[in-house]
PDB file of C-alpha atoms in Angstrom:
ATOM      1  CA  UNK B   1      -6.431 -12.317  54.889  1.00 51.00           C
ATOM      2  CA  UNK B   2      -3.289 -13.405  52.808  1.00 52.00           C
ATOM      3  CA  UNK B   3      -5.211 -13.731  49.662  1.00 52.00           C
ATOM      4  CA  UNK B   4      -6.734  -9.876  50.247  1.00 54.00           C
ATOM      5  CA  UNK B   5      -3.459  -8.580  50.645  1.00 54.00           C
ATOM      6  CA  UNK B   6      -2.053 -10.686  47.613  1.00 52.00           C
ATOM      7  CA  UNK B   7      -5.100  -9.065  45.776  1.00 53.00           C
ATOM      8  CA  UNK B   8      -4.407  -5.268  46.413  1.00 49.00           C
ATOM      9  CA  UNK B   9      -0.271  -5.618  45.883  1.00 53.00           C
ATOM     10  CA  UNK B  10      -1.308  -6.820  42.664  1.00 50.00           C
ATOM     11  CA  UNK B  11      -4.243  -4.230  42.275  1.00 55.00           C
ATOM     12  CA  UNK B  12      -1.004  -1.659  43.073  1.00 53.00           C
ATOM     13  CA  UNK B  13       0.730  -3.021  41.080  1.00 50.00           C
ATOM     14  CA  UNK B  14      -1.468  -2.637  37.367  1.00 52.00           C
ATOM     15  CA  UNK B  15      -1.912   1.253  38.807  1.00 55.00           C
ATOM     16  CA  UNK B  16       1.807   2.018  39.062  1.00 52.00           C
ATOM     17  CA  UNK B  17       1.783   0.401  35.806  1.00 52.00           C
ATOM     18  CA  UNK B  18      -0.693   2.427  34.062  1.00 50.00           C
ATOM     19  CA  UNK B  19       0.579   6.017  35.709  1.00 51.00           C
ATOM     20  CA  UNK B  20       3.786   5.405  33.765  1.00 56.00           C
ATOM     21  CA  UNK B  21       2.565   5.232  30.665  1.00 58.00           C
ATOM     22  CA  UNK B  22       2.687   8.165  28.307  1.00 63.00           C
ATOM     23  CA  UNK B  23       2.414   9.050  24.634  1.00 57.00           C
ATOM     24  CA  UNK B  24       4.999  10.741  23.203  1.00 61.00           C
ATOM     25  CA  UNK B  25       3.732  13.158  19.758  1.00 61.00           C
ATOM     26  CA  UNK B  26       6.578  11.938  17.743  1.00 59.00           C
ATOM     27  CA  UNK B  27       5.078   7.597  18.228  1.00 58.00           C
ATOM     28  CA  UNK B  28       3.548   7.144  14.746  1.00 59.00           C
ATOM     29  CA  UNK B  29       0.300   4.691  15.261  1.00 54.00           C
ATOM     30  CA  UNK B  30      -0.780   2.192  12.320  1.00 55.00           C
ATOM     31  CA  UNK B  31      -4.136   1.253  10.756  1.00 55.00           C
ATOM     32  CA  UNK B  32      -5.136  -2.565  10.449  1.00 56.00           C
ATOM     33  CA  UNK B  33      -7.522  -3.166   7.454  1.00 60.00           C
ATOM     34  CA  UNK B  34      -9.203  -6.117   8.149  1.00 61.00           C
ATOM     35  CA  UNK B  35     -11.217  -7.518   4.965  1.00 64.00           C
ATOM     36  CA  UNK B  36     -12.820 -10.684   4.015  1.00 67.00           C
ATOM     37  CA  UNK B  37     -14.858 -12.292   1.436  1.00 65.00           C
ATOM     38  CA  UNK B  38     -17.734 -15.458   1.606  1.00 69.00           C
ATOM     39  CA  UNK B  39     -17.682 -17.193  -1.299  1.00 63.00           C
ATOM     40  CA  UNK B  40     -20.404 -19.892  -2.554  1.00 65.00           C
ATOM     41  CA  UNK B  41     -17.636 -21.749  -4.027  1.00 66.00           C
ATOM     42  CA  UNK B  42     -14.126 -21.628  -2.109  1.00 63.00           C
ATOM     43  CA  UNK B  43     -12.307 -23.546  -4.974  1.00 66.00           C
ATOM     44  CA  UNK B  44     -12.174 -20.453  -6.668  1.00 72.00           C
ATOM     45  CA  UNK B  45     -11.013 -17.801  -4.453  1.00 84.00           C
ATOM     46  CA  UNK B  46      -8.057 -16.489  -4.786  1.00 91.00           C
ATOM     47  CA  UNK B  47      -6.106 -13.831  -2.631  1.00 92.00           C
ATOM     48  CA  UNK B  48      -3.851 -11.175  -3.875  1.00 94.00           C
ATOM     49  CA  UNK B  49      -0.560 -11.395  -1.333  1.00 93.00           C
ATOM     50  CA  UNK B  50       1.920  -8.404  -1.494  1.00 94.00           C
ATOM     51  CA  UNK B  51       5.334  -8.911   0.263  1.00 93.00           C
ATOM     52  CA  UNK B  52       4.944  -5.667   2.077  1.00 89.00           C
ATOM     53  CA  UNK B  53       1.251  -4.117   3.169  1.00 89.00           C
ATOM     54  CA  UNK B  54       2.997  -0.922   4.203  1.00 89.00           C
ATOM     55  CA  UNK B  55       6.235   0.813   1.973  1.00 88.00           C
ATOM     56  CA  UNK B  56       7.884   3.954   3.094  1.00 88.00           C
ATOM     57  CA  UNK B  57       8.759   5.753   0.194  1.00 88.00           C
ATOM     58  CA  UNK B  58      12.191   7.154   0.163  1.00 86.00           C
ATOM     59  CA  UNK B  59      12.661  10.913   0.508  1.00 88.00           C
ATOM     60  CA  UNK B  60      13.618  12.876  -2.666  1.00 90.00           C
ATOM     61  CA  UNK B  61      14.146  15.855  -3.598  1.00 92.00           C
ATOM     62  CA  UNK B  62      10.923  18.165  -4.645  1.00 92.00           C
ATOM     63  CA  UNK B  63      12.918  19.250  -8.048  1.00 92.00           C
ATOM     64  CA  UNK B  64      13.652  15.435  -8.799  1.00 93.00           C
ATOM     65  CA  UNK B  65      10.417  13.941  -9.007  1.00 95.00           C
ATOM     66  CA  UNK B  66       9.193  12.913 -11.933  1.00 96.00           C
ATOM     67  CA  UNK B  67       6.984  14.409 -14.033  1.00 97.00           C
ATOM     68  CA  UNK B  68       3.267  12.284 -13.972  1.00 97.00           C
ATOM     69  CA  UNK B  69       3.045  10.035 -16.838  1.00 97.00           C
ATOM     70  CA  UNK B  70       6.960   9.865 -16.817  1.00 97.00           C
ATOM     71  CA  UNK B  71       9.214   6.688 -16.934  1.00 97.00           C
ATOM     72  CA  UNK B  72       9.905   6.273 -12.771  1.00 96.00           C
ATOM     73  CA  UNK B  73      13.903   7.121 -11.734  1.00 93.00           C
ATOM     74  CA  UNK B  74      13.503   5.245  -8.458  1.00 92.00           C
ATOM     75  CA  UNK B  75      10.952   3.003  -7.221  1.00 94.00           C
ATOM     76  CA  UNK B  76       9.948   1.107  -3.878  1.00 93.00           C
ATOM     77  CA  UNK B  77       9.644  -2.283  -5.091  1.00 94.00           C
ATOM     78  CA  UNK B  78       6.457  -4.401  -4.097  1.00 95.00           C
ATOM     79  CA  UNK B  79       6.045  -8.368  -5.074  1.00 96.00           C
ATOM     80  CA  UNK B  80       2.685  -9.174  -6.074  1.00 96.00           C
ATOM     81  CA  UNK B  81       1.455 -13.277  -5.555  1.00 96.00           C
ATOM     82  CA  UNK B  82      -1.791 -14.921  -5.865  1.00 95.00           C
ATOM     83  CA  UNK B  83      -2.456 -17.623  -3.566  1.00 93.00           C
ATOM     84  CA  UNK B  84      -5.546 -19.816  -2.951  1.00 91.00           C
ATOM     85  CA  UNK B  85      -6.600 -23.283  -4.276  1.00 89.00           C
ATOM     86  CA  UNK B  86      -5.014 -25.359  -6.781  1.00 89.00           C
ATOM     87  CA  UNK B  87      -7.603 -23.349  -9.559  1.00 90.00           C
ATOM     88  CA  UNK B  88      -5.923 -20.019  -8.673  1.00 91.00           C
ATOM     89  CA  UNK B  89      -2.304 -21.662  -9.810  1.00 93.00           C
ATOM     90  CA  UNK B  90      -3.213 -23.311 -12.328  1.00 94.00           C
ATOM     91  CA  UNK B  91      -4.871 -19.798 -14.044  1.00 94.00           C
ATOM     92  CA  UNK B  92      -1.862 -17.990 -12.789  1.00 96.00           C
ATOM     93  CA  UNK B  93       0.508 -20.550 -14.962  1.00 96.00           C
ATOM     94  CA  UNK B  94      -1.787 -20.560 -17.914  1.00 96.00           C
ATOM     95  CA  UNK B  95      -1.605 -16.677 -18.286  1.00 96.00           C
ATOM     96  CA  UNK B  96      -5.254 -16.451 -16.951  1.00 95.00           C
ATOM     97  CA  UNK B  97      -4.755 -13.641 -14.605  1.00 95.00           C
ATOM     98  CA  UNK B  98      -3.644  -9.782 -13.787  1.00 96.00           C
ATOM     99  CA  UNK B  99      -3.647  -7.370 -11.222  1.00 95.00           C
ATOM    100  CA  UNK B 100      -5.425  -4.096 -11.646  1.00 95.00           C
ATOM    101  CA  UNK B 101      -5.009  -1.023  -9.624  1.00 95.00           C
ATOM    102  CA  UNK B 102      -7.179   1.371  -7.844  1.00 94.00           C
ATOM    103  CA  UNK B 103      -7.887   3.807  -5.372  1.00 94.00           C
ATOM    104  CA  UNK B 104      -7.861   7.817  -4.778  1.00 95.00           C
ATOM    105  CA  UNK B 105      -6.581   9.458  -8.065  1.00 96.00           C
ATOM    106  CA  UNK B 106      -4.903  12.835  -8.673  1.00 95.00           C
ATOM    107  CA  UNK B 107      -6.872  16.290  -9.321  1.00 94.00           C
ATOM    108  CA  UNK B 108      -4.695  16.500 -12.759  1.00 95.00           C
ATOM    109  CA  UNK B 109      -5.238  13.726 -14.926  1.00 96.00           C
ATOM    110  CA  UNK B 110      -6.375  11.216 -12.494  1.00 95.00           C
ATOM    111  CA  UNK B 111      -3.964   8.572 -13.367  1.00 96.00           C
ATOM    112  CA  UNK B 112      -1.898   8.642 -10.258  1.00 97.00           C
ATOM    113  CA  UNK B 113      -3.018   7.881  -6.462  1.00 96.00           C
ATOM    114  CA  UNK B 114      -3.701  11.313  -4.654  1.00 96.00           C
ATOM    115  CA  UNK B 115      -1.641  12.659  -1.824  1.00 95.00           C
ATOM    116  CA  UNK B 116      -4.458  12.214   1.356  1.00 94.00           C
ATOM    117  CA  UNK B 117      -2.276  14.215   3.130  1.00 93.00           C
ATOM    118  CA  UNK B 118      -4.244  17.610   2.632  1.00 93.00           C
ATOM    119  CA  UNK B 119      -3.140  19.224   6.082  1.00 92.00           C
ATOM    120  CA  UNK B 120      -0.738  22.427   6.368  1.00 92.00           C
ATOM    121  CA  UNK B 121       2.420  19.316   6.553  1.00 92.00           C
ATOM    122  CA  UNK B 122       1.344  17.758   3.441  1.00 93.00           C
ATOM    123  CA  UNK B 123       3.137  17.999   0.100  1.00 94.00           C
ATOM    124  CA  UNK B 124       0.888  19.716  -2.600  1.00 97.00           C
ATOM    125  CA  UNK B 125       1.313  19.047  -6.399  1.00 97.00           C
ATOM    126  CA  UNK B 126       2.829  15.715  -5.832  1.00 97.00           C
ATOM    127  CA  UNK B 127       1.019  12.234  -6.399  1.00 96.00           C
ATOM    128  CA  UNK B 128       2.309   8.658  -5.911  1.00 96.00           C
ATOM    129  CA  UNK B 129       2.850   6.551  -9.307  1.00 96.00           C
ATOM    130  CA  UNK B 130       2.695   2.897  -9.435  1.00 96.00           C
ATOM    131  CA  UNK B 131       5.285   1.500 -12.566  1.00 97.00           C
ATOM    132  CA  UNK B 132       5.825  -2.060 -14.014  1.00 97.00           C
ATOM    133  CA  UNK B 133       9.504  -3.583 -13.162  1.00 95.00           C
ATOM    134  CA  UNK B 134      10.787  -1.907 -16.074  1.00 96.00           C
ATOM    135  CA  UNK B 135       9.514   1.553 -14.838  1.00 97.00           C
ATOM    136  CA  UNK B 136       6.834   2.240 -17.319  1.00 97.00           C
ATOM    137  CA  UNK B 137       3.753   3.937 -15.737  1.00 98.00           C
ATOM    138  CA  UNK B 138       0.345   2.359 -14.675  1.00 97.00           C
ATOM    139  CA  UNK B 139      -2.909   3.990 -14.329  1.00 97.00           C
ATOM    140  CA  UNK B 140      -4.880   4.084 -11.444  1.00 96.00           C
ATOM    141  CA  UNK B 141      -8.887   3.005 -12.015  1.00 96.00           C
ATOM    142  CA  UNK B 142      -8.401   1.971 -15.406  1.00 95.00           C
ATOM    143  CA  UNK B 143      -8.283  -1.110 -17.719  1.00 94.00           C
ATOM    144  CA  UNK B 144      -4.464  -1.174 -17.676  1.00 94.00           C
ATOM    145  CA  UNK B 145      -3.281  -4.334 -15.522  1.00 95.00           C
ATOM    146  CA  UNK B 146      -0.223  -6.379 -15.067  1.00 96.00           C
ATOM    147  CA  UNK B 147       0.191 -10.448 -15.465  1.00 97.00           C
ATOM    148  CA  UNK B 148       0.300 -12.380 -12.790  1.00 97.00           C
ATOM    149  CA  UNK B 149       2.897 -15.095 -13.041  1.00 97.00           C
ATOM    150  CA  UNK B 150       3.851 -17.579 -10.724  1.00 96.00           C
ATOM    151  CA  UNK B 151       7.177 -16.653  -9.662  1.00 96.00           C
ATOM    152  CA  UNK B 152       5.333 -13.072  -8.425  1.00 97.00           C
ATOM    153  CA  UNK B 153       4.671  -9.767 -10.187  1.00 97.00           C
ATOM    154  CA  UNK B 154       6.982  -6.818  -8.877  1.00 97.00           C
ATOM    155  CA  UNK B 155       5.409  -3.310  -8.875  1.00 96.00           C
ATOM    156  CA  UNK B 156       6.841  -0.262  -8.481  1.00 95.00           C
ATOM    157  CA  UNK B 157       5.658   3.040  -6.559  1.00 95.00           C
ATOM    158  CA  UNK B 158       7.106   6.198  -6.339  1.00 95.00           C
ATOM    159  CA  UNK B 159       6.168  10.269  -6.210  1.00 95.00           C
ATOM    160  CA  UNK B 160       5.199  12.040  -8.996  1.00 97.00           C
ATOM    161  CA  UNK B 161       5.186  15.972 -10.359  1.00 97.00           C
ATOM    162  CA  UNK B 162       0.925  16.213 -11.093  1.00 97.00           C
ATOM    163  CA  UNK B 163       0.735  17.788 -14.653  1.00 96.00           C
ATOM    164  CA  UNK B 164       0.264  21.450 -14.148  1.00 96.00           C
ATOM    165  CA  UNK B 165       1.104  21.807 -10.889  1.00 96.00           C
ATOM    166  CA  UNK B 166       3.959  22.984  -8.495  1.00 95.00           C
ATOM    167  CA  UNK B 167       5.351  20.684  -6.485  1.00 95.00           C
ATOM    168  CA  UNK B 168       5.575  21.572  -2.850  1.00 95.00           C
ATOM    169  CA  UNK B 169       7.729  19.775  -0.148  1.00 94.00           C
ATOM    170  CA  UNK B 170       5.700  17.663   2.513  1.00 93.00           C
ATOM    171  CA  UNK B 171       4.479  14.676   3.258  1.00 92.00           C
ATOM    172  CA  UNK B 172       2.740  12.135   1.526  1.00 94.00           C
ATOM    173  CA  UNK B 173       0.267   9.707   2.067  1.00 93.00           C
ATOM    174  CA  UNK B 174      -1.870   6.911  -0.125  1.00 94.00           C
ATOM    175  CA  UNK B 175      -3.482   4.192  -0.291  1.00 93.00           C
ATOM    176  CA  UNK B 176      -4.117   1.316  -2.713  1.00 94.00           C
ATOM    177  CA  UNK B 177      -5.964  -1.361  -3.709  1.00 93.00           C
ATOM    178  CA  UNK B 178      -4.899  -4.400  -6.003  1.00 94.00           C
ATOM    179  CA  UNK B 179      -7.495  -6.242  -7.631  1.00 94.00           C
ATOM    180  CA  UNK B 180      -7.697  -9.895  -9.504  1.00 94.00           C
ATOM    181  CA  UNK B 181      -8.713  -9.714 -12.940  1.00 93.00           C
ATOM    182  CA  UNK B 182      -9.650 -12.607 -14.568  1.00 92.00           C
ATOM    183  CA  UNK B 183      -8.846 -13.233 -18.326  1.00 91.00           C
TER     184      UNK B 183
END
């Protein structure tokens, strides 16, 4: 008899629980992207490691962005690292590999990753642009890549003017990927 009782105050309780929770419309949710790899030879895979897998780009002015193929005026920095076995370092410190870029491009000249924001909210004309440390721009889905050393490789992303269009306020939202390539 105890133990039945016991069993429905708890049952109670997990109800009382649930009817007080609620969503509010401003709670912004997140995405997990879960990937792996099977290699036949695990001495040789290596694994790109960024220092953030989710940046915030700061707010700017619509009239201050730069132009697309433009020198960047502010950048979210991201630190780049390859880890894995001893034969990923050891072609890291020989100069033996890069990191390429690559994902949704622009509708312009498809060297900057697209706004995927394409509701009524999102900003039109605007791109994001990914830049070395020393703010020179990087294309998207090209051959153009950046070392890998061993203290890290910082990359830079910020929004872009598309050529030929008008930039419009909104938001913005990307994704990329960063590749190993192997020289």
């Amino acid at each position: 008899m105890k133990k039945s009782i016991l069993g429905l105050a708890v049952s109670a309780l997990f109800m009382v629980g649930a009817a007080q929770a609620e969503t509010n419309p401003n709670d912004v949710s997140a995405t997990l992207s879960i990937t792996g790899t099977v290699v036949a030879d695990a001495t040789d895979a290596c694994t790109v490691v960024p220092d953030n897998t989710t940046i915030s780009l700061s707010s700017q002015d619509v009239n201050d962005l730069v132009g697309q193929g433009e020198n960047a005026a502010t950048m979210s920095l991201v630190k780049l690292n390859i880890t894995g076995p001893v034969d990923c370092a050891n072609k890291v410190a020989t100069g033996g590999m890069a990191f390429k870029f690559t994902g949704a491009t622009d509708d312009a000249e498809g060297t900057v990753l697209a706004n995927q924001d394409t509701g009524t909210q999102g900003a039109k004309g605007v791109g994001v642009g990914i830049f070395t440390e020393n703010r020179t721009p990087v294309r998207v889905n090209s051959t153009d890549s950046l070392l890998a050393y061993t203290e890290g490789t910082t990359i830079g992303l910020s929004m872009v003017k598309l050529a030929g269009q008008t930039a419009q306020a909104g938001n913005v939202t990307s994704a990329l990927t960063i590749e190993i390539v192997r020289l």
